[in-house]
CSV table of C-alpha atoms and ligand atoms in Angstrom, one decimal:
chain,number,residue,atom,x,y,z
A,101,MET,CA,30.1,9.6,3.9
A,102,ARG,CA,28.4,8.6,7.8
A,103,TYR,CA,26.9,5.3,8.6
A,104,ILE,CA,23.7,4.2,10.6
A,105,THR,CA,22.9,1.0,11.6
A,106,LEU,CA,19.9,-0.4,11.1
A,107,ARG,CA,18.9,-2.6,14.2
A,108,ASP,CA,22.2,-4.3,13.6
A,109,LEU,CA,23.2,-3.7,10.8
A,110,GLU,CA,25.8,-1.4,10.1
A,111,VAL,CA,25.1,0.5,6.6
A,112,SER,CA,26.5,4.1,4.6
A,113,ARG,CA,23.8,6.3,5.1
A,114,ILE,CA,23.2,6.4,1.5
A,115,GLY,CA,23.2,3.4,-0.3
A,116,LEU,CA,23.1,2.7,-4.2
A,117,GLY,CA,20.0,1.1,-6.1
A,118,ALA,CA,21.0,-1.0,-9.0
A,119,MET,CA,17.7,-1.5,-10.4
A,120,GLY,CA,18.1,0.6,-13.1
A,121,MET,CA,21.2,-0.3,-14.3
A,122,SER,CA,19.7,-3.3,-16.3
A,123,HIS,CA,15.4,-3.0,-15.4
A,124,GLY,CA,12.6,-0.2,-15.5
A,125,TYR,CA,14.0,3.0,-16.4
A,126,THR,CA,15.4,4.1,-19.7
A,127,GLY,CA,18.8,2.8,-20.9
A,128,ALA,CA,18.6,-0.1,-18.4
A,129,GLY,CA,20.6,-2.8,-19.9
A,130,THR,CA,22.2,-0.2,-22.9
A,131,ASP,CA,25.8,0.0,-21.0
A,132,ASP,CA,27.3,-2.1,-18.6
A,133,ALA,CA,30.6,-0.9,-18.4
A,134,GLU,CA,29.1,2.4,-17.0
A,135,SER,CA,27.1,0.2,-14.2
A,136,ILE,CA,29.6,-1.6,-13.1
A,137,ARG,CA,31.7,1.9,-13.2
A,138,THR,CA,29.0,3.6,-11.4
A,139,VAL,CA,29.1,0.4,-9.0
A,140,HIS,CA,33.1,0.8,-8.0
A,141,ARG,CA,32.7,4.8,-7.6
A,142,ALA,CA,29.7,4.3,-5.0
A,143,LEU,CA,32.0,2.1,-3.3
A,144,GLU,CA,35.2,4.7,-3.4
A,145,LEU,CA,33.3,6.8,-1.7
A,146,GLY,CA,32.4,5.1,1.0
A,147,VAL,CA,28.8,3.6,-0.2
A,148,THR,CA,28.5,-0.1,1.5
A,149,LEU,CA,24.6,-0.6,0.5
A,150,VAL,CA,24.4,-2.1,-2.5
A,151,ASP,CA,20.5,-2.9,-3.5
A,152,THR,CA,19.0,-5.6,-6.0
A,153,ALA,CA,16.2,-7.8,-6.6
A,154,GLU,CA,15.9,-11.6,-8.2
A,155,ILE,CA,12.8,-10.0,-10.2
A,156,TYR,CA,14.9,-7.2,-11.3
A,157,GLY,CA,15.9,-8.3,-15.4
A,158,PRO,CA,15.0,-10.5,-13.7
A,159,TYR,CA,18.1,-11.9,-12.7
A,160,THR,CA,20.4,-9.8,-15.2
A,161,ASN,CA,21.0,-7.0,-12.6
A,162,GLU,CA,21.9,-9.8,-9.6
A,163,GLU,CA,24.5,-11.1,-12.7
A,164,LEU,CA,25.6,-7.4,-13.3
A,165,LEU,CA,26.2,-6.5,-9.5
A,166,GLY,CA,27.7,-10.0,-9.7
A,167,ARG,CA,30.5,-9.0,-11.8
A,168,ALA,CA,31.1,-5.7,-10.5
A,169,LEU,CA,31.6,-6.7,-6.7
A,170,LYS,CA,33.9,-9.7,-7.9
A,171,GLY,CA,37.0,-9.2,-5.7
A,172,ARG,CA,35.3,-6.1,-3.3
A,173,ARG,CA,32.4,-8.6,-1.8
A,174,ASP,CA,33.6,-7.5,1.2
A,175,GLN,CA,33.4,-3.8,1.4
A,176,VAL,CA,29.1,-4.6,0.4
A,177,VAL,CA,26.4,-4.8,2.7
A,178,LEU,CA,24.6,-6.9,0.1
A,179,ALA,CA,20.5,-6.6,-0.4
A,180,THR,CA,18.5,-8.8,-2.5
A,181,LYS,CA,14.9,-9.6,-3.1
A,182,PHE,CA,13.1,-12.8,-3.6
A,183,GLY,CA,9.5,-13.3,-3.7
A,184,LEU,CA,8.4,-11.7,-6.8
A,185,VAL,CA,9.4,-15.2,-9.3
A,186,SER,CA,7.5,-17.7,-8.4
A,187,HIS,CA,10.1,-20.8,-9.4
A,188,GLY,CA,8.5,-24.0,-10.6
A,189,GLY,CA,5.1,-22.4,-10.3
A,190,ASP,CA,3.7,-18.9,-12.9
A,191,GLY,CA,7.0,-17.4,-12.8
A,192,THR,CA,7.7,-13.7,-12.9
A,193,TRP,CA,5.7,-11.5,-11.0
A,194,ASN,CA,4.1,-14.0,-9.3
A,195,LEU,CA,3.5,-13.6,-5.5
A,196,ASP,CA,5.3,-16.6,-3.9
A,197,SER,CA,6.4,-16.1,-0.5
A,198,ARG,CA,6.6,-20.2,0.5
A,199,PRO,CA,9.4,-21.7,2.2
A,200,ALA,CA,10.6,-24.4,-0.8
A,201,ASN,CA,10.5,-21.1,-3.2
A,202,ILE,CA,12.5,-19.4,-1.1
A,203,ARG,CA,15.0,-21.6,-0.1
A,204,THR,CA,15.0,-22.3,-4.7
A,205,ALA,CA,15.3,-18.6,-5.0
A,206,VAL,CA,18.3,-18.2,-2.6
A,207,GLU,CA,20.3,-20.1,-4.9
A,208,GLY,CA,19.7,-18.7,-7.6
A,209,SER,CA,21.1,-15.2,-5.7
A,210,LEU,CA,24.1,-16.0,-4.1
A,211,LYS,CA,24.9,-17.9,-7.6
A,212,ARG,CA,24.6,-14.6,-9.6
A,213,LEU,CA,25.3,-12.9,-7.1
A,214,GLY,CA,29.0,-14.9,-6.4
A,215,THR,CA,28.7,-15.2,-3.0
A,216,ASP,CA,28.0,-17.8,-0.5
A,217,HIS,CA,25.6,-15.2,1.6
A,218,ILE,CA,23.5,-12.6,1.1
A,219,ASP,CA,23.5,-9.0,3.9
A,220,LEU,CA,20.5,-8.5,3.7
A,221,TYR,CA,17.7,-10.5,2.5
A,222,TYR,CA,14.0,-9.2,2.1
A,223,GLN,CA,10.3,-10.2,1.0
A,224,HIS,CA,10.1,-8.0,-1.6
A,225,ARG,CA,6.3,-7.9,-1.5
A,226,VAL,CA,3.9,-9.9,1.0
A,227,ASP,CA,2.2,-12.6,-0.6
A,228,PRO,CA,-1.5,-13.2,1.0
A,229,HIS,CA,-1.4,-16.9,0.4
A,230,THR,CA,1.4,-17.5,2.7
A,231,PRO,CA,1.2,-17.1,6.0
A,232,ILE,CA,4.5,-14.5,6.9
A,233,GLU,CA,5.5,-16.5,10.1
A,234,GLU,CA,6.1,-19.6,7.2
A,235,THR,CA,8.2,-17.0,5.3
A,236,ALA,CA,10.0,-15.6,8.3
A,237,GLY,CA,11.1,-19.1,9.2
A,238,ALA,CA,12.2,-20.1,6.3
A,239,VAL,CA,14.1,-16.7,6.3
A,240,ALA,CA,15.7,-17.7,9.9
A,241,GLU,CA,17.1,-21.4,8.8
A,242,LEU,CA,18.7,-19.4,5.8
A,243,ILE,CA,20.1,-17.0,8.7
A,244,ALA,CA,21.0,-20.4,10.5
A,245,GLU,CA,22.8,-21.9,8.0
A,246,GLY,CA,24.7,-18.9,7.7
A,247,LYS,CA,23.4,-18.0,4.1
A,248,VAL,CA,21.5,-14.8,5.3
A,249,ARG,CA,22.7,-12.4,7.4
A,250,ALA,CA,19.3,-10.2,8.3
A,251,PHE,CA,15.7,-10.1,7.6
A,252,GLY,CA,13.9,-7.2,5.7
A,253,LEU,CA,11.0,-7.1,4.2
A,254,SER,CA,9.3,-4.7,1.4
A,255,GLU,CA,6.2,-2.4,1.1
A,256,ALA,CA,4.8,-4.4,4.1
A,257,GLY,CA,2.2,-3.3,6.3
A,258,PRO,CA,2.0,-3.2,10.1
A,259,ASP,CA,0.4,-6.0,11.1
A,260,THR,CA,2.7,-8.0,9.0
A,261,ILE,CA,5.7,-6.2,10.5
A,262,ARG,CA,4.4,-7.2,13.6
A,263,ARG,CA,3.8,-10.9,12.8
A,264,ALA,CA,7.7,-11.6,11.0
A,265,HIS,CA,9.3,-9.7,13.8
A,266,ALA,CA,7.9,-12.2,16.3
A,267,VAL,CA,9.6,-14.9,14.5
A,268,GLN,CA,12.7,-13.7,13.2
A,269,PRO,CA,14.0,-9.9,13.9
A,270,VAL,CA,13.2,-7.7,10.7
A,271,THR,CA,16.6,-6.0,10.7
A,272,ALA,CA,14.8,-3.4,7.9
A,273,VAL,CA,12.0,-2.1,5.9
A,274,GLN,CA,12.3,-1.1,2.5
A,275,SER,CA,9.4,1.0,1.4
A,276,GLU,CA,8.9,3.9,-0.6
A,277,TYR,CA,9.6,6.7,0.7
A,278,SER,CA,10.2,10.7,-0.5
A,279,LEU,CA,9.1,13.9,-0.5
A,280,TRP,CA,6.2,13.5,-2.4
A,281,THR,CA,5.5,9.8,-1.2
A,282,ARG,CA,5.0,10.0,2.7
A,283,GLY,CA,1.9,7.3,3.1
A,284,ILE,CA,4.5,5.1,5.7
A,285,GLU,CA,4.6,7.8,8.6
A,286,ASP,CA,1.5,7.4,10.3
A,287,ARG,CA,1.5,4.0,10.7
A,288,VAL,CA,4.4,1.7,9.5
A,289,LEU,CA,7.4,4.4,10.0
A,290,THR,CA,5.5,4.4,13.4
A,291,VAL,CA,6.0,0.8,14.3
A,292,LEU,CA,9.7,0.7,12.4
A,293,ARG,CA,10.8,2.8,15.3
A,294,GLU,CA,8.8,1.0,18.4
A,295,LEU,CA,10.3,-2.4,17.2
A,296,ASN,CA,14.0,-1.0,16.7
A,297,ILE,CA,13.8,-1.8,12.5
A,298,GLY,CA,15.6,0.5,9.9
A,299,LEU,CA,13.7,2.0,7.4
A,300,VAL,CA,15.6,1.6,3.5
A,301,PRO,CA,12.9,4.5,1.3
A,302,PHE,CA,13.0,3.3,-2.2
A,303,SER,CA,12.7,5.9,-5.0
A,304,PRO,CA,13.7,8.5,-2.9
A,305,LEU,CA,14.5,10.7,-5.7
A,306,GLY,CA,10.7,10.2,-6.9
A,307,ARG,CA,11.6,7.9,-10.1
A,308,GLY,CA,13.9,10.7,-11.1
A,309,LEU,CA,11.0,13.7,-10.8
A,310,LEU,CA,12.5,15.2,-8.4
A,311,THR,CA,15.9,16.3,-9.8
A,312,GLY,CA,14.2,17.9,-12.1
A,313,ALA,CA,16.3,16.1,-15.0
A,314,VAL,CA,12.6,15.0,-16.0
A,315,ARG,CA,10.6,17.8,-17.5
A,316,SER,CA,9.0,15.2,-20.1
A,317,THR,CA,8.0,11.9,-20.4
A,318,ASP,CA,8.4,11.7,-25.1
A,319,ALA,CA,12.3,10.5,-24.7
A,320,PHE,CA,11.2,7.5,-22.5
A,321,ASP,CA,11.7,4.3,-23.8
A,322,ALA,CA,8.5,2.3,-24.8
A,323,ASN,CA,9.2,-0.2,-21.9
A,324,ASP,CA,9.9,2.6,-19.2
A,325,PHE,CA,7.4,1.8,-16.8
A,326,ARG,CA,6.8,5.9,-15.4
A,327,ARG,CA,5.0,5.4,-19.1
A,328,GLY,CA,2.3,4.2,-17.6
A,329,ASN,CA,2.5,5.6,-14.0
A,330,PRO,CA,-0.2,7.7,-12.7
A,331,ARG,CA,2.3,10.0,-11.1
A,332,PHE,CA,4.0,11.0,-14.9
A,333,THR,CA,1.4,11.1,-17.2
A,334,GLY,CA,-1.6,13.9,-18.2
A,335,ASP,CA,-2.5,16.3,-15.6
A,336,ASN,CA,-1.1,15.1,-13.0
A,337,PHE,CA,2.4,15.2,-14.6
A,338,ARG,CA,2.4,18.9,-14.8
A,339,HIS,CA,0.9,19.1,-11.2
A,340,ASN,CA,3.7,17.1,-9.8
A,341,LEU,CA,6.7,19.1,-11.9
A,342,ALA,CA,5.5,21.8,-9.9
A,343,LEU,CA,7.2,19.8,-7.0
A,344,ALA,CA,9.9,19.2,-8.8
A,345,ASP,CA,10.7,23.1,-9.4
A,346,GLU,CA,10.0,23.6,-5.3
A,347,VAL,CA,12.9,21.6,-4.9
A,348,ARG,CA,14.6,23.4,-7.3
A,349,ALA,CA,13.9,26.7,-5.5
A,350,VAL,CA,15.6,25.7,-1.9
A,351,ALA,CA,18.6,23.5,-4.1
A,352,ALA,CA,19.3,26.7,-5.7
A,353,GLU,CA,19.1,28.8,-2.7
A,354,ILE,CA,21.8,26.7,-0.8
A,355,GLY,CA,24.3,26.0,-4.3
A,356,ALA,CA,23.3,22.2,-3.8
A,357,THR,CA,21.2,20.1,-6.9
A,358,PRO,CA,17.4,19.0,-6.2
A,359,ALA,CA,18.3,15.6,-6.3
A,360,GLN,CA,20.8,16.6,-3.5
A,361,VAL,CA,18.3,18.1,-1.8
A,362,ALA,CA,15.4,15.5,-1.7
A,363,LEU,CA,17.8,13.2,-0.4
A,364,ALA,CA,19.0,15.8,2.6
A,365,TRP,CA,15.4,15.8,3.4
A,366,LEU,CA,15.1,11.8,3.9
A,367,LEU,CA,18.1,12.1,5.6
A,368,ALA,CA,16.8,14.5,8.1
A,369,GLN,CA,14.0,12.3,8.9
A,370,GLY,CA,16.2,10.0,11.5
A,371,ASP,CA,19.4,8.5,11.7
A,372,ASP,CA,17.6,4.8,11.1
A,373,ILE,CA,16.5,5.5,7.4
A,374,ALA,CA,19.3,4.9,4.5
A,375,PRO,CA,17.6,5.6,1.0
A,376,ILE,CA,19.1,3.8,-1.8
A,377,PRO,CA,19.0,6.2,-4.6
A,378,GLY,CA,19.1,4.5,-8.1
A,379,THR,CA,21.3,5.5,-10.8
A,380,LYS,CA,23.6,3.9,-13.8
A,381,ARG,CA,26.0,7.5,-14.4
A,382,VAL,CA,29.3,8.0,-12.2
A,383,ALA,CA,29.0,11.8,-11.8
A,384,ARG,CA,25.3,10.8,-10.5
A,385,VAL,CA,26.6,8.6,-7.9
A,386,GLU,CA,28.9,11.1,-7.0
A,387,GLU,CA,26.3,14.0,-6.5
A,388,ASN,CA,24.1,11.6,-4.9
A,389,THR,CA,26.0,10.4,-2.2
A,390,ALA,CA,27.5,14.4,-1.7
A,391,ALA,CA,23.7,14.9,0.1
A,392,ASP,CA,25.2,13.1,2.9
A,393,ALA,CA,27.3,16.6,3.8
A,394,LEU,CA,24.1,18.5,3.2
A,395,THR,CA,22.8,19.9,6.1
A,396,LEU,CA,19.0,21.6,5.4
A,397,THR,CA,17.7,24.4,7.8
A,398,ALA,CA,14.8,24.1,9.9
A,399,ALA,CA,13.0,26.8,7.5
A,400,GLN,CA,14.1,24.9,4.3
A,401,LEU,CA,13.3,21.3,6.3
A,402,ASP,CA,9.8,23.1,6.9
A,403,LYS,CA,8.9,24.3,3.6
A,404,LEU,CA,9.6,20.7,1.7
A,405,GLY,CA,8.0,19.3,4.6
A,406,SER,CA,4.5,21.1,4.0
A,407,LEU,CA,4.7,20.8,-0.1
A,408,PRO,CA,1.4,19.7,-1.2
A,409,PRO,CA,0.6,16.3,-1.7
A,410,ALA,CA,1.6,14.6,-5.2
A,411,ALA,CA,-1.3,13.8,-8.1
A,412,GLY,CA,-1.7,10.1,-8.7
A,413,ALA,CA,-1.3,7.2,-7.3
A,414,THR,CA,2.2,5.5,-7.3
A,415,HIS,CA,1.9,2.4,-8.1
A,416,SER,CA,-0.2,1.1,-12.1
A,417,GLU,CA,-3.0,-0.4,-10.5
A,418,ALA,CA,-1.9,-3.5,-11.0
A,419,GLN,CA,1.1,-3.1,-9.0
A,420,ALA,CA,-1.3,-1.3,-6.3
A,421,ARG,CA,-2.4,-4.3,-6.0
A,422,MET,CA,0.3,-6.0,-4.5
A,423,LEU,CA,1.3,-3.5,-2.0
A,424,GLU,CA,0.3,-3.8,1.9
A,425,ARG,CA,-1.1,-0.8,3.5
B,426,NAP,N1,11.3,-2.5,-3.1
B,426,NAP,C1,10.8,-2.3,-4.2
B,426,NAP,O1,9.6,-2.3,-4.0
B,426,NAP,C2,11.7,-1.0,-4.7
B,426,NAP,C3,10.9,-0.8,-5.7
B,426,NAP,C4,11.4,0.2,-6.4
B,426,NAP,C5,12.9,0.3,-6.6
B,426,NAP,N2,13.4,-0.1,-5.3
B,426,NAP,C6,14.7,-0.2,-5.2
B,426,NAP,O2,15.5,1.0,-5.0
B,426,NAP,C7,16.2,1.8,-5.9
B,426,NAP,C8,16.0,3.1,-5.9
B,426,NAP,O3,14.9,3.6,-6.5
B,426,NAP,P1,14.3,4.0,-7.8
B,426,NAP,O4,15.8,3.6,-8.8
B,426,NAP,O5,12.9,3.5,-8.9
B,426,NAP,O6,13.8,5.7,-8.0
B,426,NAP,P2,14.8,7.2,-7.9
B,426,NAP,O7,16.2,6.7,-7.3
B,426,NAP,O8,13.6,7.8,-7.0
B,426,NAP,O9,15.3,7.8,-9.2
B,426,NAP,C9,16.1,6.8,-10.5
B,426,NAP,C10,16.0,7.7,-11.1
B,426,NAP,O10,16.7,8.7,-11.0
B,426,NAP,C11,17.3,9.5,-11.9
B,426,NAP,N3,18.9,9.8,-11.5
B,426,NAP,C12,19.2,9.1,-10.0
B,426,NAP,N4,20.0,10.0,-10.1
B,426,NAP,C13,20.3,11.2,-10.3
B,426,NAP,C14,20.7,12.8,-10.5
B,426,NAP,N5,21.7,13.3,-9.3
B,426,NAP,N6,20.0,13.5,-11.3
B,426,NAP,C15,19.0,13.2,-11.9
B,426,NAP,N7,18.5,12.1,-12.1
B,426,NAP,C16,19.3,11.0,-11.6
B,426,NAP,C17,18.0,7.8,-12.9
B,426,NAP,O11,18.7,7.8,-14.0
B,426,NAP,P3,20.2,7.3,-14.2
B,426,NAP,O12,19.7,5.7,-13.5
B,426,NAP,O13,20.2,7.4,-15.6
B,426,NAP,O14,20.7,8.8,-13.4
B,426,NAP,C18,16.4,7.1,-12.9
B,426,NAP,O15,16.0,7.5,-13.7
B,426,NAP,C19,16.3,0.8,-7.1
B,426,NAP,O16,17.2,1.1,-7.8
B,426,NAP,C20,15.8,-0.5,-6.0
B,426,NAP,O17,17.3,-0.8,-5.9
B,426,NAP,C21,12.8,-1.0,-5.1
């Protein structure tokens, strides 16, 4: 595994997204033992960046990681997120990045994760009712106290990134970025590079679709969020399957898997980019981390880079309202 620096934080080029172990995807929470083995296998393979959030579950994903990382905390760059649970306010899925809420959130996350510090603490979504300067100031205090090592934002727009960075340097922005979601390239990625902020692409496998393993949504659990996601419904889904076929064709040419090709394309976009593919299975973490050793030719990168755009919005309407563009 190779390693890169997100501003001032060294991480494995490929990380591990833990969300699906407890939340959102078919099978979440059904096999914690396999999820924990997956975390352990990831660490053996050199993965250091492990990603969670208090909203995943809520709380159960951090608890799971706390168990998985017992005795191994020092091997990991542990990332979690605040701002989608309003403690003492309206509860889960409510934007709240007020300093008092962050203070409450961090104590809960530290406890569940079984640690005295969070390596990378992200604001999960920009809170339009709280000036970002106040949020950044609250995280700066946590950094001064040693509870947090680095500050991150997720799905923030260029202006918010600049304003936050002026108060407390931002180490990384985590936003959706993959072969079928490239909206951040023009405005956000440019600012990140200007300010020397790393990028952590989430859903780098297109929520599973780019791996070729999803050919139908029939077997999705009733609460799998993809059931209501525009990219996985109706004609959009049929159109998007054709994109997955294109990725599969490149993979077949080079004896790799589509997941590996999707990740290798992201790695080729810059050494300031560390994707966090999500899986709860040992075999898939082995497959995904092996993408670090895959180099695509210029022709393959070109072909992948000029795939037609995906059909359908990346988020449901309610979720999209929380994205800052
Ligand atoms: N900041 C944010 O707002 C935000 C939003 C979404 C996600 N995230 C973070 O980003 C991480 C990754 O995103 P994601 O999990 O949404 O999407 P993803 O990594 O694009 O895809 C995950 C899906 O792909 C499947 N999968 C993984 N490897 C595979 C392989 N080699 N072959 C076939 N299928 C495979 C997983 O199933 P199995 O688990 O069954 O293998 C899961 O259904 C999350 O875990 C989370 O930590 C952050």
